[in-house]
Amino acid sequence: MIGEMMVQQKEIYLLLTDTRSWFTRLIKLYTKKPYNHASIAFDQELEQVYSFGRKAPKNPFIGGFVKENMNEGLFKHANGVIYSVSVTEEQWQKIQQYIRKINAEKDAYRYNFIGLFGFVLKRPINRKNAFFCSQFVATVLQESNVTQFSKPIPLVTPYDLQKADVFQLVYKGEIKEYCKQPQVRRTQTTSC
């Protein structure tokens, strides 16, 4: 259309996983849901995947902001679902800016273990510079106007993210099998 500027869309990805760790099994006892870890990715190849989780693979109690590698640690044998959503350039820039800010100050951020207790008690607990995985992803999505949630962000679960009507299912199964698919264009430094 003459005179109208086309809004270029970009894709972001939501990953929900079951890493089969004892911590995940403990969370599953409470939630009764198959996926209990949430991450956000900026590429189909899953090279730029971010969340709040383990900083030390063998210790779930040392957590914070992490860039996740789908070929390492708990993700090597993880099952999961991958969803995509189209975002505008403005939303993309807001998301990128938010992630860059946290990454630049990542030592000041912690995993929100206390917030998990608030979640169990159905009482939102906001802590400065502290998130659990789905709280982080929901905050990124809401702050960039991708979607809004009907409940307080500290009570948003991976299942709530999955039910947001903006997402389209891309894949369900073992994450390592997704990475083997021909449509996932791999680079030499690919994470998956």
Coordinates of C-alpha atoms in Angstrom, one line a residue, residues 10-15 40-50 70 81-85 92 96 168-171 174-187 189-192:
K10 CA 10.4 -10.8 14.1
E11 CA 10.0 -14.0 15.9
I12 CA 10.7 -14.8 19.5
Y13 CA 10.4 -18.2 21.0
L14 CA 9.1 -19.6 24.3
L15 CA 10.6 -22.8 25.6
I40 CA 12.9 -17.1 26.1
A41 CA 14.8 -17.4 22.8
F42 CA 15.6 -14.9 20.1
D43 CA 16.3 -17.4 17.3
Q44 CA 15.0 -20.6 15.8
E45 CA 18.4 -22.3 16.3
L46 CA 18.1 -21.8 20.1
E47 CA 21.5 -20.1 20.3
Q48 CA 20.2 -17.1 22.3
V49 CA 18.1 -18.6 25.1
Y50 CA 17.7 -16.8 28.4
M70 CA 20.5 -26.7 24.8
V81 CA 7.6 -27.6 23.8
I82 CA 8.6 -24.6 21.7
Y83 CA 6.3 -21.8 20.8
S84 CA 6.8 -18.8 18.6
V85 CA 5.2 -15.3 18.5
W92 CA 11.9 -6.6 19.7
Q96 CA 16.6 -6.8 23.6
Q168 CA 1.9 -20.8 18.1
L169 CA 3.2 -24.3 18.8
V170 CA 6.4 -25.0 16.8
Y171 CA 7.6 -28.3 18.4
E174 CA 13.0 -34.0 23.0
I175 CA 14.9 -30.8 22.6
K176 CA 17.9 -32.5 21.1
E177 CA 15.6 -34.0 18.3
Y178 CA 14.3 -30.5 17.5
C179 CA 17.9 -29.4 17.0
K180 CA 18.5 -32.2 14.5
Q181 CA 15.6 -31.1 12.3
P182 CA 16.6 -29.8 8.8
Q183 CA 14.6 -26.6 9.1
V184 CA 16.7 -25.6 12.1
R185 CA 19.5 -23.9 10.2
R186 CA 22.6 -24.6 12.2
T187 CA 25.7 -22.4 12.3
T189 CA 28.5 -22.1 17.0
T190 CA 24.9 -23.3 17.4
S191 CA 23.7 -24.2 20.8
C192 CA 21.6 -27.1 19.8

